[in-house]
Amino acid sequence: MGAVYSTRGMAYQKRGENDQALADFDQAIKLDPKNAISLRSRGDFYQAQGDYERALQDYNQAIAIAPKSADIFVQRGNTYMLKDDAMHAFPDYDQAIALNPKLATAYASRGEAFRVQDEPDRAIADFDLALKLEPKFAPALVSRGLAAEDKGDFPRAITDFSAAIRLDPKMVNAYDERARAFEQIGAHDKALADVAEAIKLDPANPDLHKLR
């Protein structure tokens, strides 16, 4: 029954019914306190709500129960990064990769950590590995494009943003980022077209889709 409550909690979370989701996660853990999946699910919920300390508590417990779960290490690392704590995030990503060298999300997450730490070359190397494992990993393409932008390589960035859009034509941030890259190389008309597409896809947030 614990697994049933956990699964229903995830369904509630996807629907934005957060009170019901948390109640189900709590019940799942009450019924089966040693279920690492339920703890990870509640940790994911807390992370999404911005309650990083509670998320870390759940991930810590989940890892103690399932120390070979690479996915949980990635999620804990992501939570540390959300807390601007790269010192603890990198060991978690490294451990995830050691446990599962074919886990694309681990390389992509570590790559993003390198990128925000102003190490674009190391970031690109990790995004390359993630995309080698999962060539259709659109978010990794966007992140690699951003790392290329950090190096001033706007044509390469545009190539990655365009590849992401081909994989996911509704990926709003890919249009936003490509628009800014187009603007950097003087392709103003193309930049405006991408901004217009981003606004079309996400009309509720037009202020987010601007050239800057």
PDB file of C-alpha atoms in Angstrom:
ATOM      1  CA  MET A   1       0.000   0.000   0.000  1.00  0.00           C
ATOM      2  CA  GLY A   2       2.911   2.337   0.585  1.00  0.00           C
ATOM      3  CA  ALA A   3       3.813   2.162  -3.089  1.00  0.00           C
ATOM      4  CA  VAL A   4       0.192   2.852  -4.034  1.00  0.00           C
ATOM      5  CA  TYR A   5       0.093   6.001  -1.904  1.00  0.00           C
ATOM      6  CA  SER A   6       3.439   7.128  -3.327  1.00  0.00           C
ATOM      7  CA  THR A   7       2.224   6.647  -6.900  1.00  0.00           C
ATOM      8  CA  ARG A   8      -0.988   8.520  -6.209  1.00  0.00           C
ATOM      9  CA  GLY A   9       1.010  11.277  -4.549  1.00  0.00           C
ATOM     10  CA  MET A  10       3.022  11.762  -7.722  1.00  0.00           C
ATOM     11  CA  ALA A  11      -0.213  11.941  -9.717  1.00  0.00           C
ATOM     12  CA  TYR A  12      -1.591  14.593  -7.371  1.00  0.00           C
ATOM     13  CA  GLN A  13       1.667  16.535  -7.652  1.00  0.00           C
ATOM     14  CA  LYS A  14       1.478  16.574 -11.445  1.00  0.00           C
ATOM     15  CA  ARG A  15      -2.041  17.992 -11.164  1.00  0.00           C
ATOM     16  CA  GLY A  16      -0.869  20.701  -8.780  1.00  0.00           C
ATOM     17  CA  GLU A  17      -2.864  19.280  -5.871  1.00  0.00           C
ATOM     18  CA  ASN A  18       0.002  19.696  -3.432  1.00  0.00           C
ATOM     19  CA  ASP A  19      -1.827  19.125  -0.150  1.00  0.00           C
ATOM     20  CA  GLN A  20      -3.150  15.788  -1.347  1.00  0.00           C
ATOM     21  CA  ALA A  21       0.252  14.869  -2.784  1.00  0.00           C
ATOM     22  CA  LEU A  22       2.079  15.527   0.471  1.00  0.00           C
ATOM     23  CA  ALA A  23      -0.551  13.658   2.479  1.00  0.00           C
ATOM     24  CA  ASP A  24      -0.076  10.606   0.263  1.00  0.00           C
ATOM     25  CA  PHE A  25       3.732  10.760   0.456  1.00  0.00           C
ATOM     26  CA  ASP A  26       3.514  11.024   4.246  1.00  0.00           C
ATOM     27  CA  GLN A  27       1.153   8.053   4.391  1.00  0.00           C
ATOM     28  CA  ALA A  28       3.378   5.998   2.096  1.00  0.00           C
ATOM     29  CA  ILE A  29       6.373   6.582   4.373  1.00  0.00           C
ATOM     30  CA  LYS A  30       4.313   5.934   7.501  1.00  0.00           C
ATOM     31  CA  LEU A  31       3.286   2.557   6.094  1.00  0.00           C
ATOM     32  CA  ASP A  32       6.780   1.680   4.874  1.00  0.00           C
ATOM     33  CA  PRO A  33       9.494   3.859   6.466  1.00  0.00           C
ATOM     34  CA  LYS A  34      12.237   1.904   4.684  1.00  0.00           C
ATOM     35  CA  ASN A  35      10.900   2.507   1.179  1.00  0.00           C
ATOM     36  CA  ALA A  36      13.599   4.556  -0.542  1.00  0.00           C
ATOM     37  CA  ILE A  37      11.357   5.289  -3.537  1.00  0.00           C
ATOM     38  CA  SER A  38       8.693   6.924  -1.350  1.00  0.00           C
ATOM     39  CA  LEU A  39      11.331   8.969   0.452  1.00  0.00           C
ATOM     40  CA  ARG A  40      12.838  10.046  -2.861  1.00  0.00           C
ATOM     41  CA  SER A  41       9.369  10.971  -4.157  1.00  0.00           C
ATOM     42  CA  ARG A  42       8.665  13.147  -1.133  1.00  0.00           C
ATOM     43  CA  GLY A  43      12.131  14.648  -1.477  1.00  0.00           C
ATOM     44  CA  ASP A  44      11.328  15.508  -5.080  1.00  0.00           C
ATOM     45  CA  PHE A  45       8.094  17.129  -3.896  1.00  0.00           C
ATOM     46  CA  TYR A  46       9.892  19.248  -1.309  1.00  0.00           C
ATOM     47  CA  GLN A  47      12.553  20.204  -3.851  1.00  0.00           C
ATOM     48  CA  ALA A  48       9.863  21.387  -6.290  1.00  0.00           C
ATOM     49  CA  GLN A  49       8.307  23.446  -3.499  1.00  0.00           C
ATOM     50  CA  GLY A  50      11.632  25.095  -2.686  1.00  0.00           C
ATOM     51  CA  ASP A  51      11.868  23.404   0.730  1.00  0.00           C
ATOM     52  CA  TYR A  52      15.428  22.255   0.196  1.00  0.00           C
ATOM     53  CA  GLU A  53      16.232  21.315   3.781  1.00  0.00           C
ATOM     54  CA  ARG A  54      13.340  18.856   3.989  1.00  0.00           C
ATOM     55  CA  ALA A  55      14.223  17.545   0.548  1.00  0.00           C
ATOM     56  CA  LEU A  56      17.770  16.863   1.709  1.00  0.00           C
ATOM     57  CA  GLN A  57      16.507  15.084   4.815  1.00  0.00           C
ATOM     58  CA  ASP A  58      14.441  12.720   2.676  1.00  0.00           C
ATOM     59  CA  TYR A  59      17.235  12.135   0.172  1.00  0.00           C
ATOM     60  CA  ASN A  60      19.665  11.435   3.021  1.00  0.00           C
ATOM     61  CA  GLN A  61      17.321   8.803   4.425  1.00  0.00           C
ATOM     62  CA  ALA A  62      16.705   7.320   0.989  1.00  0.00           C
ATOM     63  CA  ILE A  63      20.436   7.047   0.302  1.00  0.00           C
ATOM     64  CA  ALA A  64      21.011   5.394   3.672  1.00  0.00           C
ATOM     65  CA  ILE A  65      18.452   2.758   2.652  1.00  0.00           C
ATOM     66  CA  ALA A  66      19.488   2.466  -1.007  1.00  0.00           C
ATOM     67  CA  PRO A  67      23.148   3.556  -1.228  1.00  0.00           C
ATOM     68  CA  LYS A  68      23.506   2.254  -4.787  1.00  0.00           C
ATOM     69  CA  SER A  69      20.684   4.355  -6.264  1.00  0.00           C
ATOM     70  CA  ALA A  70      22.415   6.733  -8.660  1.00  0.00           C
ATOM     71  CA  ASP A  71      19.216   8.674  -9.343  1.00  0.00           C
ATOM     72  CA  ILE A  72      18.843   9.723  -5.714  1.00  0.00           C
ATOM     73  CA  PHE A  73      22.422  11.005  -5.637  1.00  0.00           C
ATOM     74  CA  VAL A  74      21.638  13.121  -8.713  1.00  0.00           C
ATOM     75  CA  GLN A  75      18.532  14.552  -7.073  1.00  0.00           C
ATOM     76  CA  ARG A  76      20.415  15.344  -3.872  1.00  0.00           C
ATOM     77  CA  GLY A  77      23.152  16.981  -5.915  1.00  0.00           C
ATOM     78  CA  ASN A  78      20.555  19.057  -7.754  1.00  0.00           C
ATOM     79  CA  THR A  79      19.127  20.187  -4.423  1.00  0.00           C
ATOM     80  CA  TYR A  80      22.564  21.253  -3.228  1.00  0.00           C
ATOM     81  CA  MET A  81      22.989  23.266  -6.427  1.00  0.00           C
ATOM     82  CA  LEU A  82      19.643  24.966  -5.808  1.00  0.00           C
ATOM     83  CA  LYS A  83      21.113  25.947  -2.433  1.00  0.00           C
ATOM     84  CA  ASP A  84      24.246  27.294  -4.190  1.00  0.00           C
ATOM     85  CA  ASP A  85      26.262  24.568  -2.478  1.00  0.00           C
ATOM     86  CA  ALA A  86      28.448  23.203  -5.263  1.00  0.00           C
ATOM     87  CA  MET A  87      30.936  21.792  -2.746  1.00  0.00           C
ATOM     88  CA  HIS A  88      28.412  19.109  -1.765  1.00  0.00           C
ATOM     89  CA  ALA A  89      26.785  18.770  -5.194  1.00  0.00           C
ATOM     90  CA  PHE A  90      29.854  17.640  -7.137  1.00  0.00           C
ATOM     91  CA  PRO A  91      30.586  14.597  -4.913  1.00  0.00           C
ATOM     92  CA  ASP A  92      26.980  13.458  -5.367  1.00  0.00           C
ATOM     93  CA  TYR A  93      27.220  13.717  -9.154  1.00  0.00           C
ATOM     94  CA  ASP A  94      30.552  11.912  -9.119  1.00  0.00           C
ATOM     95  CA  GLN A  95      29.080   9.145  -6.978  1.00  0.00           C
ATOM     96  CA  ALA A  96      26.065   8.823  -9.279  1.00  0.00           C
ATOM     97  CA  ILE A  97      28.379   8.412 -12.269  1.00  0.00           C
ATOM     98  CA  ALA A  98      30.512   5.883 -10.409  1.00  0.00           C
ATOM     99  CA  LEU A  99      27.381   3.858  -9.615  1.00  0.00           C
ATOM    100  CA  ASN A 100      25.927   4.159 -13.129  1.00  0.00           C
ATOM    101  CA  PRO A 101      28.336   5.391 -15.822  1.00  0.00           C
ATOM    102  CA  LYS A 102      25.506   5.290 -18.376  1.00  0.00           C
ATOM    103  CA  LEU A 103      23.203   7.690 -16.512  1.00  0.00           C
ATOM    104  CA  ALA A 104      22.892  10.658 -18.861  1.00  0.00           C
ATOM    105  CA  THR A 105      21.155  12.876 -16.311  1.00  0.00           C
ATOM    106  CA  ALA A 106      24.151  12.589 -13.981  1.00  0.00           C
ATOM    107  CA  TYR A 107      26.523  13.962 -16.629  1.00  0.00           C
ATOM    108  CA  ALA A 108      24.024  16.658 -17.624  1.00  0.00           C
ATOM    109  CA  SER A 109      23.535  17.760 -14.019  1.00  0.00           C
ATOM    110  CA  ARG A 110      27.266  17.824 -13.357  1.00  0.00           C
ATOM    111  CA  GLY A 111      27.738  19.726 -16.598  1.00  0.00           C
ATOM    112  CA  GLU A 112      25.240  22.357 -15.489  1.00  0.00           C
ATOM    113  CA  ALA A 113      27.077  22.632 -12.179  1.00  0.00           C
ATOM    114  CA  PHE A 114      30.349  23.202 -14.033  1.00  0.00           C
ATOM    115  CA  ARG A 115      28.629  25.795 -16.227  1.00  0.00           C
ATOM    116  CA  VAL A 116      27.330  27.873 -13.329  1.00  0.00           C
ATOM    117  CA  GLN A 117      30.770  27.599 -11.749  1.00  0.00           C
ATOM    118  CA  ASP A 118      32.225  29.296 -14.854  1.00  0.00           C
ATOM    119  CA  GLU A 119      33.938  26.180 -16.185  1.00  0.00           C
ATOM    120  CA  PRO A 120      32.387  25.998 -19.679  1.00  0.00           C
ATOM    121  CA  ASP A 121      34.916  23.565 -21.138  1.00  0.00           C
ATOM    122  CA  ARG A 122      34.308  20.981 -18.415  1.00  0.00           C
ATOM    123  CA  ALA A 123      30.579  21.634 -18.739  1.00  0.00           C
ATOM    124  CA  ILE A 124      30.644  20.971 -22.482  1.00  0.00           C
ATOM    125  CA  ALA A 125      32.616  17.760 -21.942  1.00  0.00           C
ATOM    126  CA  ASP A 126      29.902  16.475 -19.603  1.00  0.00           C
ATOM    127  CA  PHE A 127      27.081  17.555 -21.918  1.00  0.00           C
ATOM    128  CA  ASP A 128      28.871  15.722 -24.737  1.00  0.00           C
ATOM    129  CA  LEU A 129      28.863  12.559 -22.636  1.00  0.00           C
ATOM    130  CA  ALA A 130      25.195  12.976 -21.723  1.00  0.00           C
ATOM    131  CA  LEU A 131      24.248  13.443 -25.383  1.00  0.00           C
ATOM    132  CA  LYS A 132      26.375  10.499 -26.469  1.00  0.00           C
ATOM    133  CA  LEU A 133      24.295   8.357 -24.107  1.00  0.00           C
ATOM    134  CA  GLU A 134      20.981  10.050 -24.998  1.00  0.00           C
ATOM    135  CA  PRO A 135      21.215  11.886 -28.347  1.00  0.00           C
ATOM    136  CA  LYS A 136      17.617  13.138 -27.995  1.00  0.00           C
ATOM    137  CA  PHE A 137      18.217  14.765 -24.593  1.00  0.00           C
ATOM    138  CA  ALA A 138      16.918  18.234 -25.537  1.00  0.00           C
ATOM    139  CA  PRO A 139      17.632  19.984 -22.180  1.00  0.00           C
ATOM    140  CA  ALA A 140      21.266  18.896 -22.409  1.00  0.00           C
ATOM    141  CA  LEU A 141      21.469  20.476 -25.868  1.00  0.00           C
ATOM    142  CA  VAL A 142      20.166  23.767 -24.476  1.00  0.00           C
ATOM    143  CA  SER A 143      22.629  23.629 -21.604  1.00  0.00           C
ATOM    144  CA  ARG A 144      25.518  22.858 -23.963  1.00  0.00           C
ATOM    145  CA  GLY A 145      24.413  25.811 -26.074  1.00  0.00           C
ATOM    146  CA  LEU A 146      24.533  28.055 -23.028  1.00  0.00           C
ATOM    147  CA  ALA A 147      28.033  26.820 -22.230  1.00  0.00           C
ATOM    148  CA  ALA A 148      29.074  27.618 -25.814  1.00  0.00           C
ATOM    149  CA  GLU A 149      27.620  31.113 -25.350  1.00  0.00           C
ATOM    150  CA  ASP A 150      29.702  31.498 -22.199  1.00  0.00           C
ATOM    151  CA  LYS A 151      32.741  30.928 -24.417  1.00  0.00           C
ATOM    152  CA  GLY A 152      31.470  33.455 -26.969  1.00  0.00           C
ATOM    153  CA  ASP A 153      30.816  30.747 -29.555  1.00  0.00           C
ATOM    154  CA  PHE A 154      27.367  31.899 -30.670  1.00  0.00           C
ATOM    155  CA  PRO A 155      27.186  29.873 -33.919  1.00  0.00           C
ATOM    156  CA  ARG A 156      27.791  26.672 -31.978  1.00  0.00           C
ATOM    157  CA  ALA A 157      25.188  27.751 -29.421  1.00  0.00           C
ATOM    158  CA  ILE A 158      22.644  28.356 -32.197  1.00  0.00           C
ATOM    159  CA  THR A 159      23.330  24.890 -33.587  1.00  0.00           C
ATOM    160  CA  ASP A 160      22.538  23.306 -30.211  1.00  0.00           C
ATOM    161  CA  PHE A 161      19.448  25.437 -29.586  1.00  0.00           C
ATOM    162  CA  SER A 162      18.184  24.579 -33.071  1.00  0.00           C
ATOM    163  CA  ALA A 163      18.760  20.864 -32.459  1.00  0.00           C
ATOM    164  CA  ALA A 164      16.798  21.106 -29.209  1.00  0.00           C
ATOM    165  CA  ILE A 165      13.907  22.820 -31.029  1.00  0.00           C
ATOM    166  CA  ARG A 166      13.850  20.092 -33.672  1.00  0.00           C
ATOM    167  CA  LEU A 167      13.527  17.519 -30.904  1.00  0.00           C
ATOM    168  CA  ASP A 168      10.950  19.536 -28.973  1.00  0.00           C
ATOM    169  CA  PRO A 169       9.267  22.302 -31.028  1.00  0.00           C
ATOM    170  CA  LYS A 170       7.456  23.512 -27.894  1.00  0.00           C
ATOM    171  CA  MET A 171      10.609  24.059 -25.835  1.00  0.00           C
ATOM    172  CA  VAL A 172      10.145  27.722 -24.949  1.00  0.00           C
ATOM    173  CA  ASN A 173      13.530  28.366 -23.373  1.00  0.00           C
ATOM    174  CA  ALA A 174      15.292  27.035 -26.482  1.00  0.00           C
ATOM    175  CA  TYR A 175      13.613  29.771 -28.563  1.00  0.00           C
ATOM    176  CA  ASP A 176      14.488  32.398 -25.942  1.00  0.00           C
ATOM    177  CA  GLU A 177      18.129  31.390 -25.827  1.00  0.00           C
ATOM    178  CA  ARG A 178      18.442  31.086 -29.602  1.00  0.00           C
ATOM    179  CA  ALA A 179      16.919  34.555 -29.980  1.00  0.00           C
ATOM    180  CA  ARG A 180      19.618  36.018 -27.749  1.00  0.00           C
ATOM    181  CA  ALA A 181      22.326  34.165 -29.650  1.00  0.00           C
ATOM    182  CA  PHE A 182      20.933  35.390 -32.979  1.00  0.00           C
ATOM    183  CA  GLU A 183      20.976  38.936 -31.625  1.00  0.00           C
ATOM    184  CA  GLN A 184      24.646  38.557 -30.678  1.00  0.00           C
ATOM    185  CA  ILE A 185      25.586  37.755 -34.278  1.00  0.00           C
ATOM    186  CA  GLY A 186      23.422  40.524 -35.710  1.00  0.00           C
ATOM    187  CA  ALA A 187      20.580  38.328 -36.987  1.00  0.00           C
ATOM    188  CA  HIS A 188      17.931  40.642 -35.554  1.00  0.00           C
ATOM    189  CA  ASP A 189      15.031  39.413 -37.695  1.00  0.00           C
ATOM    190  CA  LYS A 190      15.660  35.795 -36.701  1.00  0.00           C
ATOM    191  CA  ALA A 191      15.924  36.859 -33.073  1.00  0.00           C
ATOM    192  CA  LEU A 192      12.557  38.616 -33.218  1.00  0.00           C
ATOM    193  CA  ALA A 193      10.974  35.591 -34.881  1.00  0.00           C
ATOM    194  CA  ASP A 194      12.167  33.369 -32.027  1.00  0.00           C
ATOM    195  CA  VAL A 195      10.886  35.792 -29.406  1.00  0.00           C
ATOM    196  CA  ALA A 196       7.505  35.819 -31.157  1.00  0.00           C
ATOM    197  CA  GLU A 197       7.411  32.023 -31.141  1.00  0.00           C
ATOM    198  CA  ALA A 198       8.312  31.911 -27.440  1.00  0.00           C
ATOM    199  CA  ILE A 199       5.477  34.324 -26.631  1.00  0.00           C
ATOM    200  CA  LYS A 200       3.088  32.266 -28.766  1.00  0.00           C
ATOM    201  CA  LEU A 201       3.999  29.132 -26.826  1.00  0.00           C
ATOM    202  CA  ASP A 202       3.964  30.867 -23.428  1.00  0.00           C
ATOM    203  CA  PRO A 203       1.617  33.882 -23.683  1.00  0.00           C
ATOM    204  CA  ALA A 204       1.136  34.102 -19.914  1.00  0.00           C
ATOM    205  CA  ASN A 205       4.731  35.262 -19.408  1.00  0.00           C
ATOM    206  CA  PRO A 206       5.542  37.736 -22.211  1.00  0.00           C
ATOM    207  CA  ASP A 207       7.959  39.667 -19.986  1.00  0.00           C
ATOM    208  CA  LEU A 208      10.206  36.593 -19.839  1.00  0.00           C
ATOM    209  CA  HIS A 209      10.613  36.516 -23.605  1.00  0.00           C
ATOM    210  CA  LYS A 210      12.703  39.558 -24.377  1.00  0.00           C
ATOM    211  CA  LEU A 211      16.030  40.263 -25.970  1.00  0.00           C
ATOM    212  CA  ARG A 212      18.503  41.475 -23.409  1.00  0.00           C
TER     213      ARG A 212
END
